[in-house]
Amino acid sequence: MSKDYLDQLEDEAIYILRETAAQFERPVLLFSGGKDSIVLIYLALKAFRPGRFPFPLMHVDTGHNFPEAIAFRDYLVDQVGEKLIVASVEDAMQKYNLKETPGRFPSRNALQTYALLDAIEKNEFDACIGGARRDEEKARAKERIFSVRDDFGQWDPKLQRPELWNILNGKIHKGQNVRVFPISNWTELDVWNYIKKHNIELPNLYFSHERECIEFNDKLVATSAFIQPKEGEKVIKAQVRYRTVGDMTCTAAVPSTSSTLDEIIEDIIYTKISERGQTRLDDQVSEAAMEDRKKQGYF
């Protein structure tokens, strides 16, 4: 019986996870409680159970997360029984006297780099497994599956290793580390079809629900402890869902009544805008916003 394309993507991802465990001494899996990293957990279960994961989990916590995402993160960690490390952006901000981006909808995404690089140094991690996909953003499409970072954690898109015939080269010099992307050949639609096929549990943020929002530049930004309406500004109650669960301060909701996996998959089939393009306010500062962050050590 021939395998379907989801089985082939799964096989590739499991192979990458096992190669990571075999080639690196101290890998770590980056886990935020979002759908892509949840799929990584599911793939790791398939790759390594009934044994323990050969790496801990780590969340780079900005302090601006959706409570639902944090609650699901802790729930799933408890379910799988693996170790979770939390690297705090708040701590990094105090340590380095950092400031979040100014403006109405502040972002700490760039500041995650400081917390991540500190955690890599402290724990001596030599590989960080992430859930980036090639359709997510233009800079993501430039990455290799094993993407080398230099002694300062920086990435040079012009200096990358060839990856031929599924051969992955994990050899690095002391001080260097690697970002590993097991689902880099997946699309957002692939992720949702895989979630449906395996009935993978997700935070309720991904499904339609009612939320108080502020309208800003044709986008809906939920009110929260971090974002409050200005005097005289209209707050509306809307049926929304989230395509990605970044910080509450810079992630817009999508107007939607889709409350099932089939409905969400149909939405994605017909949408012409990437999830980051539609929902991430901080990625719209410039066309190279993500690439600039990645060059400094971002995921």
Short mmCIF file of C-alpha atoms in Angstrom, two decimals:
data_model
loop_
_atom_site.label_atom_id
_atom_site.label_comp_id
_atom_site.label_asym_id
_atom_site.label_seq_id
_atom_site.Cartn_x
_atom_site.Cartn_y
_atom_site.Cartn_z
CA MET A 1 0.00 0.00 0.00
CA SER A 2 1.51 3.33 -1.06
CA LYS A 3 1.84 6.10 1.48
CA ASP A 4 -0.03 9.36 1.07
CA TYR A 5 1.78 12.70 1.14
CA LEU A 6 1.12 13.24 4.86
CA ASP A 7 2.77 9.91 5.65
CA GLN A 8 5.76 10.95 3.54
CA LEU A 9 6.04 14.29 5.35
CA GLU A 10 5.77 12.47 8.68
CA ASP A 11 8.49 10.00 7.70
CA GLU A 12 10.82 12.86 6.72
CA ALA A 13 10.16 14.75 9.98
CA ILE A 14 10.76 11.64 12.10
CA TYR A 15 13.99 10.97 10.21
CA ILE A 16 15.14 14.56 10.92
CA LEU A 17 14.28 14.25 14.63
CA ARG A 18 16.20 10.98 14.91
CA GLU A 19 19.17 12.40 12.99
CA THR A 20 19.17 15.36 15.39
CA ALA A 21 19.25 13.03 18.39
CA ALA A 22 22.05 11.01 16.79
CA GLN A 23 24.27 13.88 15.62
CA PHE A 24 24.04 16.38 18.48
CA GLU A 25 24.99 16.07 22.11
CA ARG A 26 22.52 18.49 23.71
CA PRO A 27 19.52 19.28 21.49
CA VAL A 28 16.34 20.99 22.69
CA LEU A 29 12.84 21.25 21.20
CA LEU A 30 11.33 24.74 21.15
CA PHE A 31 7.72 24.50 22.33
CA SER A 32 5.30 27.43 22.59
CA GLY A 33 1.90 25.76 22.80
CA GLY A 34 1.13 26.75 19.20
CA LYS A 35 -0.08 24.33 16.53
CA ASP A 36 3.27 23.82 14.76
CA SER A 37 5.17 23.02 17.94
CA ILE A 38 2.29 20.80 19.09
CA VAL A 39 2.72 18.81 15.86
CA LEU A 40 6.45 18.57 16.66
CA ILE A 41 5.58 17.04 20.05
CA TYR A 42 3.32 14.52 18.32
CA LEU A 43 6.08 13.66 15.84
CA ALA A 44 8.60 13.27 18.67
CA LEU A 45 6.24 10.87 20.41
CA LYS A 46 6.15 8.78 17.22
CA ALA A 47 9.93 9.01 16.82
CA PHE A 48 11.00 8.05 20.34
CA ARG A 49 8.26 6.37 22.36
CA PRO A 50 8.15 4.20 24.40
CA GLY A 51 11.45 5.81 25.46
CA ARG A 52 11.87 9.34 26.77
CA PHE A 53 12.62 12.22 24.43
CA PRO A 54 16.39 12.63 23.96
CA PHE A 55 15.97 16.35 24.59
CA PRO A 56 14.06 18.69 26.90
CA LEU A 57 11.39 21.15 25.76
CA MET A 58 11.93 24.90 25.99
CA HIS A 59 9.61 27.88 25.71
CA VAL A 60 10.99 31.37 25.19
CA ASP A 61 8.31 33.23 27.16
CA THR A 62 7.81 36.89 26.24
CA GLY A 63 5.36 37.59 29.05
CA HIS A 64 2.74 38.69 26.49
CA ASN A 65 1.41 35.24 25.66
CA PHE A 66 -2.23 34.26 25.35
CA PRO A 67 -3.23 32.63 28.67
CA GLU A 68 -4.91 29.85 26.69
CA ALA A 69 -1.64 29.01 24.94
CA ILE A 70 0.30 28.90 28.22
CA ALA A 71 -2.36 26.73 29.85
CA PHE A 72 -2.25 24.31 26.92
CA ARG A 73 1.56 24.31 26.96
CA ASP A 74 1.57 23.21 30.60
CA TYR A 75 -1.22 20.70 30.02
CA LEU A 76 0.58 19.00 27.14
CA VAL A 77 3.93 18.95 28.95
CA ASP A 78 2.20 17.21 31.84
CA GLN A 79 0.57 14.73 29.44
CA VAL A 80 3.84 13.71 27.78
CA GLY A 81 5.84 13.81 31.01
CA GLU A 82 8.88 15.58 29.60
CA LYS A 83 11.02 18.36 31.07
CA LEU A 84 10.09 21.98 30.23
CA ILE A 85 12.59 24.83 30.46
CA VAL A 86 11.18 28.37 30.37
CA ALA A 87 13.50 31.12 29.13
CA SER A 88 12.12 34.49 30.21
CA VAL A 89 12.24 37.57 27.99
CA GLU A 90 11.30 39.65 31.05
CA ASP A 91 14.51 38.48 32.74
CA ALA A 92 16.55 39.26 29.62
CA MET A 93 15.03 42.75 29.45
CA GLN A 94 16.15 43.47 33.00
CA LYS A 95 19.57 41.88 32.49
CA TYR A 96 20.38 43.84 29.31
CA ASN A 97 18.23 46.93 29.97
CA LEU A 98 16.15 46.22 26.87
CA LYS A 99 12.99 47.95 25.71
CA GLU A 100 10.18 46.51 23.63
CA THR A 101 9.28 48.23 20.37
CA PRO A 102 7.44 51.49 21.04
CA GLY A 103 3.97 52.22 19.79
CA ARG A 104 0.41 51.12 20.23
CA PHE A 105 1.08 47.42 19.73
CA PRO A 106 4.51 46.69 21.21
CA SER A 107 6.39 43.55 20.19
CA ARG A 108 8.95 41.57 22.14
CA ASN A 109 9.67 39.16 19.30
CA ALA A 110 13.12 40.60 18.59
CA LEU A 111 13.92 40.44 22.31
CA GLN A 112 13.32 36.70 22.32
CA THR A 113 16.75 36.39 20.72
CA TYR A 114 18.48 37.53 23.94
CA ALA A 115 16.58 35.02 26.10
CA LEU A 116 17.13 32.24 23.56
CA LEU A 117 20.89 32.81 23.19
CA ASP A 118 21.29 33.05 26.98
CA ALA A 119 19.43 29.75 27.41
CA ILE A 120 21.56 28.11 24.70
CA GLU A 121 24.74 29.22 26.47
CA LYS A 122 23.54 28.31 29.96
CA ASN A 123 22.37 24.83 28.98
CA GLU A 124 25.07 24.26 26.35
CA PHE A 125 22.52 23.37 23.70
CA ASP A 126 24.03 22.62 20.30
CA ALA A 127 20.76 22.23 18.36
CA CYS A 128 17.36 23.91 18.72
CA ILE A 129 14.44 22.14 17.03
CA GLY A 130 11.77 24.55 15.78
CA GLY A 131 8.44 24.37 13.94
CA ALA A 132 9.17 26.80 11.10
CA ARG A 133 7.65 26.06 7.68
CA ARG A 134 8.82 27.26 4.28
CA ASP A 135 5.46 28.88 3.42
CA GLU A 136 5.38 30.82 6.68
CA GLU A 137 7.51 33.77 5.59
CA LYS A 138 10.06 34.55 2.85
CA ALA A 139 13.07 34.37 5.18
CA ARG A 140 11.97 30.93 6.41
CA ALA A 141 12.15 29.63 2.82
CA LYS A 142 15.90 30.40 2.73
CA GLU A 143 16.69 28.07 5.62
CA ARG A 144 18.21 24.62 5.41
CA ILE A 145 16.85 21.78 7.57
CA PHE A 146 20.07 21.95 9.62
CA SER A 147 20.71 25.71 9.73
CA VAL A 148 24.04 26.65 11.29
CA ARG A 149 24.44 29.68 13.58
CA ASP A 150 27.85 31.16 14.31
CA ASP A 151 29.59 31.69 17.66
CA PHE A 152 27.35 34.74 18.28
CA GLY A 153 24.15 32.89 17.38
CA GLN A 154 23.84 34.77 14.10
CA TRP A 155 22.64 33.44 10.74
CA ASP A 156 24.06 34.26 7.33
CA PRO A 157 21.61 33.28 4.56
CA LYS A 158 24.46 33.36 2.01
CA LEU A 159 26.58 30.82 3.90
CA GLN A 160 24.53 27.65 4.15
CA ARG A 161 25.39 24.02 3.61
CA PRO A 162 24.02 22.03 0.69
CA GLU A 163 21.62 19.25 1.68
CA LEU A 164 21.69 16.62 -1.04
CA TRP A 165 20.00 13.21 -1.11
CA ASN A 166 18.58 13.70 2.40
CA ILE A 167 22.08 13.81 3.87
CA LEU A 168 22.15 16.12 6.90
CA ASN A 169 25.48 17.44 8.13
CA GLY A 170 25.46 18.27 11.83
CA LYS A 171 29.19 18.88 12.24
CA ILE A 172 29.83 22.21 13.94
CA HIS A 173 32.71 24.02 15.61
CA LYS A 174 32.70 24.66 19.35
CA GLY A 175 30.48 27.65 20.08
CA GLN A 176 28.31 27.18 17.01
CA ASN A 177 24.81 25.75 17.18
CA VAL A 178 22.15 24.64 14.74
CA ARG A 179 18.47 25.36 14.21
CA VAL A 180 16.66 22.22 13.10
CA PHE A 181 13.41 22.41 11.12
CA PRO A 182 11.71 18.99 10.81
CA ILE A 183 8.55 20.40 9.18
CA SER A 184 10.23 22.91 6.90
CA ASN A 185 8.77 21.16 3.84
CA TRP A 186 5.24 21.42 5.25
CA THR A 187 2.67 24.12 4.57
CA GLU A 188 0.03 25.53 6.88
CA LEU A 189 -2.52 23.38 5.07
CA ASP A 190 -0.35 20.28 5.58
CA VAL A 191 -0.21 20.99 9.31
CA TRP A 192 -3.99 21.27 9.56
CA ASN A 193 -4.60 18.16 7.47
CA TYR A 194 -2.14 16.28 9.69
CA ILE A 195 -3.89 17.55 12.82
CA LYS A 196 -7.20 16.36 11.40
CA LYS A 197 -5.83 12.97 10.35
CA HIS A 198 -4.44 12.24 13.81
CA ASN A 199 -7.09 14.11 15.82
CA ILE A 200 -4.44 16.21 17.59
CA GLU A 201 -5.72 18.38 20.43
CA LEU A 202 -5.21 22.16 20.16
CA PRO A 203 -5.85 25.30 22.23
CA ASN A 204 -9.35 26.69 21.66
CA LEU A 205 -7.81 29.91 20.27
CA TYR A 206 -7.60 28.25 16.87
CA PHE A 207 -11.36 27.78 16.68
CA SER A 208 -14.10 30.40 16.37
CA HIS A 209 -15.03 32.14 19.60
CA GLU A 210 -16.33 35.54 20.67
CA ARG A 211 -13.75 38.12 21.73
CA GLU A 212 -13.69 41.86 22.38
CA CYS A 213 -11.52 43.52 19.76
CA ILE A 214 -10.24 46.89 18.62
CA GLU A 215 -10.30 47.63 14.89
CA PHE A 216 -6.87 48.79 13.72
CA ASN A 217 -5.84 49.17 10.07
CA ASP A 218 -8.51 46.68 8.98
CA LYS A 219 -7.33 44.18 11.59
CA LEU A 220 -8.92 42.98 14.81
CA VAL A 221 -6.69 43.11 17.90
CA ALA A 222 -8.13 41.62 21.08
CA THR A 223 -8.34 43.74 24.19
CA SER A 224 -6.25 42.37 27.05
CA ALA A 225 -4.16 43.39 30.04
CA PHE A 226 -1.62 44.64 27.49
CA ILE A 227 -3.90 46.33 24.94
CA GLN A 228 -6.66 48.67 26.09
CA PRO A 229 -8.88 50.89 23.93
CA LYS A 230 -8.09 54.58 23.73
CA GLU A 231 -10.64 57.11 24.92
CA GLY A 232 -13.54 57.14 22.50
CA GLU A 233 -12.25 54.12 20.59
CA LYS A 234 -14.89 51.59 19.65
CA VAL A 235 -14.65 48.06 20.99
CA ILE A 236 -16.60 45.39 19.15
CA LYS A 237 -17.53 41.84 20.01
CA ALA A 238 -16.62 39.61 17.09
CA GLN A 239 -16.50 35.93 16.18
CA VAL A 240 -12.82 35.31 15.57
CA ARG A 241 -10.15 32.66 15.58
CA TYR A 242 -6.34 32.78 15.45
CA ARG A 243 -4.15 31.37 12.69
CA THR A 244 -1.06 31.81 14.85
CA VAL A 245 -0.77 32.43 18.60
CA GLY A 246 2.05 34.92 18.96
CA ASP A 247 2.05 37.71 21.52
CA MET A 248 -1.32 39.24 22.41
CA THR A 249 0.17 42.66 21.74
CA CYS A 250 1.02 42.11 18.07
CA THR A 251 -1.14 39.22 16.82
CA ALA A 252 -4.42 40.02 15.10
CA ALA A 253 -7.46 37.78 15.12
CA VAL A 254 -9.17 36.57 11.95
CA PRO A 255 -12.94 37.12 11.61
CA SER A 256 -14.30 33.59 11.38
CA THR A 257 -17.16 31.32 12.29
CA SER A 258 -15.08 28.20 11.60
CA SER A 259 -15.31 25.96 14.64
CA THR A 260 -14.32 22.57 13.18
CA LEU A 261 -11.16 21.24 11.56
CA ASP A 262 -12.96 20.78 8.23
CA GLU A 263 -14.14 24.40 8.25
CA ILE A 264 -10.68 25.72 9.11
CA ILE A 265 -9.08 23.62 6.36
CA GLU A 266 -11.60 25.02 3.88
CA ASP A 267 -10.73 28.57 5.04
CA ILE A 268 -7.04 27.95 4.45
CA ILE A 269 -7.60 26.43 1.01
CA TYR A 270 -9.28 29.62 -0.19
CA THR A 271 -7.18 32.24 1.59
CA LYS A 272 -4.52 34.04 -0.44
CA ILE A 273 -2.68 35.61 2.51
CA SER A 274 -0.07 33.85 4.65
CA GLU A 275 -0.81 33.49 8.34
CA ARG A 276 1.96 35.88 9.35
CA GLY A 277 0.99 38.34 6.63
CA GLN A 278 -2.58 38.35 7.86
CA THR A 279 -2.03 38.36 11.61
CA ARG A 280 1.45 39.48 12.73
CA LEU A 281 1.58 43.26 13.11
CA ASP A 282 5.33 43.30 13.82
CA ASP A 283 6.21 41.50 10.58
CA GLN A 284 4.73 44.37 8.62
CA VAL A 285 7.32 46.92 9.75
CA SER A 286 9.34 46.03 6.64
CA GLU A 287 9.52 43.23 4.07
CA ALA A 288 12.75 42.05 5.71
CA ALA A 289 11.57 42.22 9.32
CA MET A 290 11.81 38.46 9.92
CA GLU A 291 15.12 38.08 8.08
CA ASP A 292 16.68 40.91 10.07
CA ARG A 293 15.65 39.20 13.32
CA LYS A 294 16.92 35.82 12.15
CA LYS A 295 20.34 37.25 11.27
CA GLN A 296 20.65 38.35 14.89
CA GLY A 297 19.81 34.90 16.27
CA TYR A 298 16.01 34.65 16.18
CA PHE A 299 14.35 31.28 15.54
#
